[in-house]
Amino acid sequence: MKASGHFTPRRRWLATLWSAILLGCVIASTLMILHGTRFDNRVTALLPEDRQSPLIEQANARLGDQFQDRFVLLLQTSGENVQQLRQMTRALTRQLGHSGVVTGLRWRPDDFRQGDPVNLLGAQRYRLLTPKLQQQLDSGQHEALLQRALGSLVMPTGIDRDPVRDPFGLLDAWLGTQLPTHIHTDQGLITVKTDGGRAAVVTGQLTGSPYAPDLQTRLTSALQNFGQAHPEVTLLRSGLVFHAAAGARQAKHEISTFGLGALIGLVVMLLLVFRSPLTLLTLLLPLITGGVLALTLTLFLFGGIHLLTLAFGTSLMGVAIDYALHLQSARVALRDRFRLRPMLAGLLLSLISSALAYGVQAFTPMPGLRQMAFFATCGLIGAWLTVVLWLPGIPIGRSPFTDRIIDTLWRLMSRWRGLLGWRSALGLALVMLLLCVSFTRTNDSLRLLDTSSSAMLDQERQIQQLLGRDTGTLYLLVTAADQQQWLERVESLTPTLRRLVDNGHLGDFDSLASAVPSHARQQHNLAQVRQLYHTTLPTLYERAGLPRTLEQRARQHLQNPPLLEIDDWLNSPLGHSDQRLWLGEINPGTTASGTPGKTVAGMVVFSGRFDATARAEINQLATHHAGVRFVDRVGRLSRVLGELRQQIAIWVAMALVVLVAILAVRYRGRTWRVITPAAGAILIVLSGYALTGVPLNLFHQLALLLVLGIGLDAGIFSAEHPGDRHVWLAITLSTVSSLLTFGLLAFSATPVLHYIGLTALIGLSAVWLLTALVQPAQVHRQTREHP
């Protein structure tokens, strides 16, 4: 049988108006999206505007460009058979070439040739001195330089050992500091030394986005085919594409297990209870309409939307299914005796409590939280209006089986009623609160968002260590009025950085000033070389048995050699890889200090070891030098997560205080029964984590918001309808549906989803149990509400 709705003309007019508003929202949101509405995924966009730094975002993007569409493979065979290693490397590159998604494969020395250094830097070599040469010249160690030059003249080696152009091998010495020391050439291969011998290096560039599913599939298939054909080969991988592919595989697996399992379980459960596909659709309808309203108003007010808002705002808005469950459960149980008016107070209080708990975060200084709060609150309002204005007019199925479920749940709950009095509840709450204060730990590390396996992260770290590569996560951002001031500023930092490297506190650092000295430094270098020529060149030629006439020709090269400029270096093949370290001229509005005028910027990037001593001294450098800022990308984003967590805790606590005062006006002595399911569940979760040593993070807290919303709904409806059996059916369905949707995520291998799922699993179970325990014992003797 079907129970028809009760639609008065006034209610029908309001329902039509709500339909028109939603239609307008659909049209407006579609137009905004089609016209390029911004979907932001930057975690730093969640920060207040006065703490955001477009320049840092620009630097992060420049440093990250090298990892976007490139990858590195290290190929190692057992033993030291270089010929076998070469054959395997050739086979691998053929396999990659056939995949059709890789270009620019480099694995032979010729692939890495970067032009003729003599033509590129031959004229400027007299202005370019290595730190070691500078030290020897400053300390007057001309005899040591003389002996080395004699040896080179007797047995010429290197790129250019012409006795006239470069008798002291300045260009060779300088190039030796610019080329990576970890990489070697071996019988036509580029290799690095490993614990097991040598590994061949293969680098490549993707033809498309590393997130493209087809590209990921074809690349991983090529590597798998190679591995199956050559099981004796060990292959290490580094590159965003491999992490993206692993994340996509894990997401597909979890969607097909948790997502599909939750959906099937939810549909089966609701169909078993209500025995009507139409009723099932009416339960989902408020979520859809609430989402449409929330998305439209958020796009209109904020001009865009953050992806975290969509993810977590939609999850928090899932509380809105409670409204539909309570309404439809009452309609099924009461049948023709159903009236909307008696339920309006509970529905309205439920909306106000959840909207207050979520909406109060709109007053935080964090734009991300404000947007999430606005989205969730608008979604709740939209869902509530749909439940009140639409659902009573939609026919609903009813079945005797539903009556039996209601009776069974009521009898089960009746056994537990009254087992927890207010004194016991208060005592337990104080104990759990003491545990939380004493033992709660936090962890806001950005690595919580990392979906890569430990094995893949170990490979990444191993390759970075073997190749001496940096990740671009730790660097100094240096700004100055012009290029020369920038170079001089970085040169003033270099002695401290070099000392940290020499003392083992810092692995290494990379800056443009290492390749391009300032004009002042180049002038000083040239003066030192002229002094070297004046004091040592005659003796060198004499001992080498060369004619004295060459001396004048050699000195002519020092007359007016050109200066090496930043742009010349970056535009040369040798300096191409250093382009990631240079931002060049930037807009005055994006400077770290905000001062107007022409400004240039670049980075000094750190790699390898970075201990507490290095951090402390580099922080001091940034503090005491103008235009220098230390950037820890991981630490910076971790602080954002930590501040979000703290802001949520503070404002939700304030909202709860206000909410208790509001509820006390209506429920007076019963207020503790209304609050206990939500507050008790939260304390159970937090004290459990405190006792077991699980550190609290942002994602635990976001899940606690869901627990809070469902707990408040359970408490309010239990207090509004203490003897109505349909209320316990709705509370049970709400809890089980949320457990299926979120609780199953506790078994996810993705850390973020695991934290959300575990918190939801414990918290929602506690809500369901506490709701029964705090109800007065005598209520279960009331009469049945259905025939």
PDB file of C-alpha atoms in Angstrom, residues 115-298:
ATOM      1  CA  GLY A 115      77.285  21.848 -26.019  1.00  0.00           C
ATOM      2  CA  ASP A 116      80.957  22.725 -26.185  1.00  0.00           C
ATOM      3  CA  PRO A 117      82.052  24.340 -22.889  1.00  0.00           C
ATOM      4  CA  VAL A 118      85.021  25.960 -24.596  1.00  0.00           C
ATOM      5  CA  ASN A 119      82.773  27.877 -26.977  1.00  0.00           C
ATOM      6  CA  LEU A 120      80.255  28.669 -24.234  1.00  0.00           C
ATOM      7  CA  LEU A 121      82.618  29.745 -21.445  1.00  0.00           C
ATOM      8  CA  GLY A 122      86.068  29.920 -22.962  1.00  0.00           C
ATOM      9  CA  ALA A 123      86.267  33.707 -22.794  1.00  0.00           C
ATOM     10  CA  GLN A 124      84.793  33.992 -19.274  1.00  0.00           C
ATOM     11  CA  ARG A 125      86.941  31.252 -17.680  1.00  0.00           C
ATOM     12  CA  TYR A 126      89.372  33.776 -16.197  1.00  0.00           C
ATOM     13  CA  ARG A 127      86.585  35.213 -14.070  1.00  0.00           C
ATOM     14  CA  LEU A 128      85.382  31.791 -12.825  1.00  0.00           C
ATOM     15  CA  LEU A 129      87.292  30.230  -9.951  1.00  0.00           C
ATOM     16  CA  THR A 130      86.363  27.287  -7.791  1.00  0.00           C
ATOM     17  CA  PRO A 131      86.256  27.815  -3.998  1.00  0.00           C
ATOM     18  CA  LYS A 132      89.399  25.668  -3.681  1.00  0.00           C
ATOM     19  CA  LEU A 133      91.297  27.746  -6.253  1.00  0.00           C
ATOM     20  CA  GLN A 134      90.161  30.953  -4.559  1.00  0.00           C
ATOM     21  CA  GLN A 135      91.485  29.665  -1.248  1.00  0.00           C
ATOM     22  CA  GLN A 136      94.824  28.651  -2.778  1.00  0.00           C
ATOM     23  CA  LEU A 137      95.231  32.028  -4.468  1.00  0.00           C
ATOM     24  CA  ASP A 138      94.208  33.939  -1.355  1.00  0.00           C
ATOM     25  CA  SER A 139      96.774  32.009   0.706  1.00  0.00           C
ATOM     26  CA  GLY A 140      99.485  32.389  -1.949  1.00  0.00           C
ATOM     27  CA  GLN A 141      99.816  28.650  -2.716  1.00  0.00           C
ATOM     28  CA  HIS A 142     101.185  29.382  -6.199  1.00  0.00           C
ATOM     29  CA  GLU A 143     103.727  26.585  -6.029  1.00  0.00           C
ATOM     30  CA  ALA A 144     100.999  23.932  -5.681  1.00  0.00           C
ATOM     31  CA  LEU A 145      99.190  25.411  -8.683  1.00  0.00           C
ATOM     32  CA  LEU A 146     102.450  25.467 -10.604  1.00  0.00           C
ATOM     33  CA  GLN A 147     103.125  21.781  -9.964  1.00  0.00           C
ATOM     34  CA  ARG A 148      99.604  20.792 -11.014  1.00  0.00           C
ATOM     35  CA  ALA A 149      99.849  22.884 -14.186  1.00  0.00           C
ATOM     36  CA  LEU A 150     103.213  21.310 -15.066  1.00  0.00           C
ATOM     37  CA  GLY A 151     101.742  17.851 -14.728  1.00  0.00           C
ATOM     38  CA  SER A 152      98.860  18.771 -17.036  1.00  0.00           C
ATOM     39  CA  LEU A 153     101.183  20.254 -19.631  1.00  0.00           C
ATOM     40  CA  VAL A 154     103.315  17.114 -19.667  1.00  0.00           C
ATOM     41  CA  MET A 155     100.250  14.821 -19.865  1.00  0.00           C
ATOM     42  CA  PRO A 156      97.381  16.958 -21.250  1.00  0.00           C
ATOM     43  CA  THR A 157      93.902  15.898 -20.098  1.00  0.00           C
ATOM     44  CA  GLY A 158      90.579  17.625 -19.845  1.00  0.00           C
ATOM     45  CA  ILE A 159      88.464  19.753 -22.129  1.00  0.00           C
ATOM     46  CA  ASP A 160      90.900  22.510 -23.040  1.00  0.00           C
ATOM     47  CA  ARG A 161      94.534  22.368 -21.832  1.00  0.00           C
ATOM     48  CA  ASP A 162      95.943  24.723 -24.427  1.00  0.00           C
ATOM     49  CA  PRO A 163      99.155  26.181 -22.893  1.00  0.00           C
ATOM     50  CA  VAL A 164      98.225  29.643 -24.144  1.00  0.00           C
ATOM     51  CA  ARG A 165      94.471  29.824 -23.567  1.00  0.00           C
ATOM     52  CA  ASP A 166      94.394  28.033 -20.227  1.00  0.00           C
ATOM     53  CA  PRO A 167      97.803  26.964 -18.885  1.00  0.00           C
ATOM     54  CA  PHE A 168      96.430  26.496 -15.330  1.00  0.00           C
ATOM     55  CA  GLY A 169      93.319  24.508 -16.329  1.00  0.00           C
ATOM     56  CA  LEU A 170      90.847  27.041 -14.947  1.00  0.00           C
ATOM     57  CA  LEU A 171      87.933  25.897 -17.129  1.00  0.00           C
ATOM     58  CA  ASP A 172      88.420  22.222 -16.273  1.00  0.00           C
ATOM     59  CA  ALA A 173      88.548  22.997 -12.554  1.00  0.00           C
ATOM     60  CA  TRP A 174      85.423  25.145 -12.671  1.00  0.00           C
ATOM     61  CA  LEU A 175      83.413  22.657 -14.739  1.00  0.00           C
ATOM     62  CA  GLY A 176      84.352  19.950 -12.269  1.00  0.00           C
ATOM     63  CA  THR A 177      82.373  21.776  -9.576  1.00  0.00           C
ATOM     64  CA  GLN A 178      79.323  22.225 -11.804  1.00  0.00           C
ATOM     65  CA  LEU A 179      78.908  18.640 -12.946  1.00  0.00           C
ATOM     66  CA  PRO A 180      77.383  16.055 -10.572  1.00  0.00           C
ATOM     67  CA  THR A 181      80.042  14.065  -8.779  1.00  0.00           C
ATOM     68  CA  HIS A 182      77.795  11.048  -8.191  1.00  0.00           C
ATOM     69  CA  ILE A 183      77.418  10.211 -11.889  1.00  0.00           C
ATOM     70  CA  HIS A 184      80.029   8.401 -13.983  1.00  0.00           C
ATOM     71  CA  THR A 185      80.411   7.165 -17.543  1.00  0.00           C
ATOM     72  CA  ASP A 186      81.175   3.508 -18.053  1.00  0.00           C
ATOM     73  CA  GLN A 187      81.437   1.818 -21.477  1.00  0.00           C
ATOM     74  CA  GLY A 188      78.717   3.909 -23.075  1.00  0.00           C
ATOM     75  CA  LEU A 189      76.485   4.066 -20.002  1.00  0.00           C
ATOM     76  CA  ILE A 190      75.670   6.694 -17.404  1.00  0.00           C
ATOM     77  CA  THR A 191      76.082   4.941 -14.055  1.00  0.00           C
ATOM     78  CA  VAL A 192      76.027   5.549 -10.317  1.00  0.00           C
ATOM     79  CA  LYS A 193      77.782   3.550  -7.647  1.00  0.00           C
ATOM     80  CA  THR A 194      75.550   1.437  -5.401  1.00  0.00           C
ATOM     81  CA  ASP A 195      76.134  -1.033  -2.584  1.00  0.00           C
ATOM     82  CA  GLY A 196      75.788  -3.878  -5.060  1.00  0.00           C
ATOM     83  CA  GLY A 197      78.052  -2.432  -7.727  1.00  0.00           C
ATOM     84  CA  ARG A 198      76.901  -0.055 -10.435  1.00  0.00           C
ATOM     85  CA  ALA A 199      73.461   0.924 -11.700  1.00  0.00           C
ATOM     86  CA  ALA A 200      72.631   2.400 -15.087  1.00  0.00           C
ATOM     87  CA  VAL A 201      70.695   5.669 -15.122  1.00  0.00           C
ATOM     88  CA  VAL A 202      67.764   6.154 -17.520  1.00  0.00           C
ATOM     89  CA  THR A 203      65.791   9.397 -17.584  1.00  0.00           C
ATOM     90  CA  GLY A 204      62.757  10.210 -19.662  1.00  0.00           C
ATOM     91  CA  GLN A 205      59.964  12.671 -20.233  1.00  0.00           C
ATOM     92  CA  LEU A 206      56.272  11.854 -20.542  1.00  0.00           C
ATOM     93  CA  THR A 207      54.244  12.801 -23.573  1.00  0.00           C
ATOM     94  CA  GLY A 208      51.254  13.771 -21.441  1.00  0.00           C
ATOM     95  CA  SER A 209      50.020  14.378 -17.915  1.00  0.00           C
ATOM     96  CA  PRO A 210      51.339  12.015 -15.212  1.00  0.00           C
ATOM     97  CA  TYR A 211      47.723  11.723 -13.987  1.00  0.00           C
ATOM     98  CA  ALA A 212      46.372  10.453 -17.327  1.00  0.00           C
ATOM     99  CA  PRO A 213      45.080   6.890 -16.723  1.00  0.00           C
ATOM    100  CA  ASP A 214      45.987   5.637 -20.199  1.00  0.00           C
ATOM    101  CA  LEU A 215      49.537   6.960 -19.916  1.00  0.00           C
ATOM    102  CA  GLN A 216      49.953   5.384 -16.473  1.00  0.00           C
ATOM    103  CA  THR A 217      48.692   2.034 -17.731  1.00  0.00           C
ATOM    104  CA  ARG A 218      50.944   1.935 -20.771  1.00  0.00           C
ATOM    105  CA  LEU A 219      54.059   2.995 -18.870  1.00  0.00           C
ATOM    106  CA  THR A 220      53.557   0.565 -15.974  1.00  0.00           C
ATOM    107  CA  SER A 221      52.727  -2.224 -18.447  1.00  0.00           C
ATOM    108  CA  ALA A 222      55.979  -1.591 -20.297  1.00  0.00           C
ATOM    109  CA  LEU A 223      57.967  -1.796 -17.055  1.00  0.00           C
ATOM    110  CA  GLN A 224      56.099  -4.907 -15.913  1.00  0.00           C
ATOM    111  CA  ASN A 225      56.741  -6.634 -19.250  1.00  0.00           C
ATOM    112  CA  PHE A 226      60.417  -5.797 -18.986  1.00  0.00           C
ATOM    113  CA  GLY A 227      60.562  -7.080 -15.406  1.00  0.00           C
ATOM    114  CA  GLN A 228      58.881 -10.356 -16.357  1.00  0.00           C
ATOM    115  CA  ALA A 229      61.274 -10.850 -19.285  1.00  0.00           C
ATOM    116  CA  HIS A 230      64.341  -9.998 -17.179  1.00  0.00           C
ATOM    117  CA  PRO A 231      63.752 -11.152 -13.582  1.00  0.00           C
ATOM    118  CA  GLU A 232      67.474 -10.898 -12.835  1.00  0.00           C
ATOM    119  CA  VAL A 233      67.285  -7.087 -13.099  1.00  0.00           C
ATOM    120  CA  THR A 234      66.524  -4.779 -10.161  1.00  0.00           C
ATOM    121  CA  LEU A 235      64.652  -1.656 -11.256  1.00  0.00           C
ATOM    122  CA  LEU A 236      64.273   1.420  -9.038  1.00  0.00           C
ATOM    123  CA  ARG A 237      61.750   4.100 -10.014  1.00  0.00           C
ATOM    124  CA  SER A 238      61.420   7.804  -9.243  1.00  0.00           C
ATOM    125  CA  GLY A 239      58.811  10.161 -10.611  1.00  0.00           C
ATOM    126  CA  LEU A 240      55.384  11.617  -9.948  1.00  0.00           C
ATOM    127  CA  VAL A 241      53.818   9.322 -12.527  1.00  0.00           C
ATOM    128  CA  PHE A 242      54.640   6.212 -10.485  1.00  0.00           C
ATOM    129  CA  HIS A 243      53.131   7.673  -7.310  1.00  0.00           C
ATOM    130  CA  ALA A 244      50.053   8.823  -9.237  1.00  0.00           C
ATOM    131  CA  ALA A 245      49.631   5.390 -10.814  1.00  0.00           C
ATOM    132  CA  ALA A 246      49.945   3.638  -7.441  1.00  0.00           C
ATOM    133  CA  GLY A 247      47.425   6.051  -5.938  1.00  0.00           C
ATOM    134  CA  ALA A 248      45.004   5.438  -8.808  1.00  0.00           C
ATOM    135  CA  ARG A 249      45.301   1.658  -8.398  1.00  0.00           C
ATOM    136  CA  GLN A 250      44.679   1.935  -4.675  1.00  0.00           C
ATOM    137  CA  ALA A 251      41.724   4.270  -5.205  1.00  0.00           C
ATOM    138  CA  LYS A 252      40.141   1.879  -7.723  1.00  0.00           C
ATOM    139  CA  HIS A 253      40.622  -1.033  -5.353  1.00  0.00           C
ATOM    140  CA  GLU A 254      39.086   0.796  -2.406  1.00  0.00           C
ATOM    141  CA  ILE A 255      36.207   2.195  -4.440  1.00  0.00           C
ATOM    142  CA  SER A 256      35.417  -1.323  -5.674  1.00  0.00           C
ATOM    143  CA  THR A 257      35.556  -2.699  -2.128  1.00  0.00           C
ATOM    144  CA  PHE A 258      34.578  -0.058   0.431  1.00  0.00           C
ATOM    145  CA  GLY A 259      32.658   2.255  -1.885  1.00  0.00           C
ATOM    146  CA  LEU A 260      30.727  -0.421  -3.719  1.00  0.00           C
ATOM    147  CA  GLY A 261      30.253  -2.459  -0.549  1.00  0.00           C
ATOM    148  CA  ALA A 262      28.878   0.553   1.317  1.00  0.00           C
ATOM    149  CA  LEU A 263      26.524   1.419  -1.544  1.00  0.00           C
ATOM    150  CA  ILE A 264      25.191  -2.132  -1.861  1.00  0.00           C
ATOM    151  CA  GLY A 265      24.812  -2.438   1.909  1.00  0.00           C
ATOM    152  CA  LEU A 266      23.011   0.890   2.152  1.00  0.00           C
ATOM    153  CA  VAL A 267      20.603   0.111  -0.693  1.00  0.00           C
ATOM    154  CA  VAL A 268      19.845  -3.393   0.603  1.00  0.00           C
ATOM    155  CA  MET A 269      19.268  -2.140   4.151  1.00  0.00           C
ATOM    156  CA  LEU A 270      16.898   0.648   3.155  1.00  0.00           C
ATOM    157  CA  LEU A 271      14.992  -1.566   0.723  1.00  0.00           C
ATOM    158  CA  LEU A 272      14.598  -4.248   3.399  1.00  0.00           C
ATOM    159  CA  VAL A 273      13.211  -1.700   5.839  1.00  0.00           C
ATOM    160  CA  PHE A 274      10.980   0.380   3.590  1.00  0.00           C
ATOM    161  CA  ARG A 275      10.335  -2.142   0.794  1.00  0.00           C
ATOM    162  CA  SER A 276      10.086   0.706  -1.748  1.00  0.00           C
ATOM    163  CA  PRO A 277      12.600   1.996  -4.321  1.00  0.00           C
ATOM    164  CA  LEU A 278      10.727   5.317  -4.345  1.00  0.00           C
ATOM    165  CA  THR A 279      11.272   5.736  -0.606  1.00  0.00           C
ATOM    166  CA  LEU A 280      14.957   5.022  -1.126  1.00  0.00           C
ATOM    167  CA  LEU A 281      15.119   7.808  -3.713  1.00  0.00           C
ATOM    168  CA  THR A 282      13.367  10.231  -1.370  1.00  0.00           C
ATOM    169  CA  LEU A 283      16.111   9.615   1.217  1.00  0.00           C
ATOM    170  CA  LEU A 284      18.800  10.604  -1.286  1.00  0.00           C
ATOM    171  CA  LEU A 285      16.884  13.545  -2.764  1.00  0.00           C
ATOM    172  CA  PRO A 286      17.628  15.978   0.123  1.00  0.00           C
ATOM    173  CA  LEU A 287      21.368  15.327  -0.208  1.00  0.00           C
ATOM    174  CA  ILE A 288      21.262  16.128  -3.919  1.00  0.00           C
ATOM    175  CA  THR A 289      19.224  19.314  -3.561  1.00  0.00           C
ATOM    176  CA  GLY A 290      21.278  20.450  -0.568  1.00  0.00           C
ATOM    177  CA  GLY A 291      24.441  19.920  -2.570  1.00  0.00           C
ATOM    178  CA  VAL A 292      23.090  21.970  -5.487  1.00  0.00           C
ATOM    179  CA  LEU A 293      22.194  24.898  -3.221  1.00  0.00           C
ATOM    180  CA  ALA A 294      25.520  24.727  -1.346  1.00  0.00           C
ATOM    181  CA  LEU A 295      27.613  24.584  -4.523  1.00  0.00           C
ATOM    182  CA  THR A 296      25.777  27.478  -6.177  1.00  0.00           C
ATOM    183  CA  LEU A 297      25.923  29.832  -3.197  1.00  0.00           C
ATOM    184  CA  THR A 298      29.568  28.963  -2.477  1.00  0.00           C
TER     185      THR A 298
END
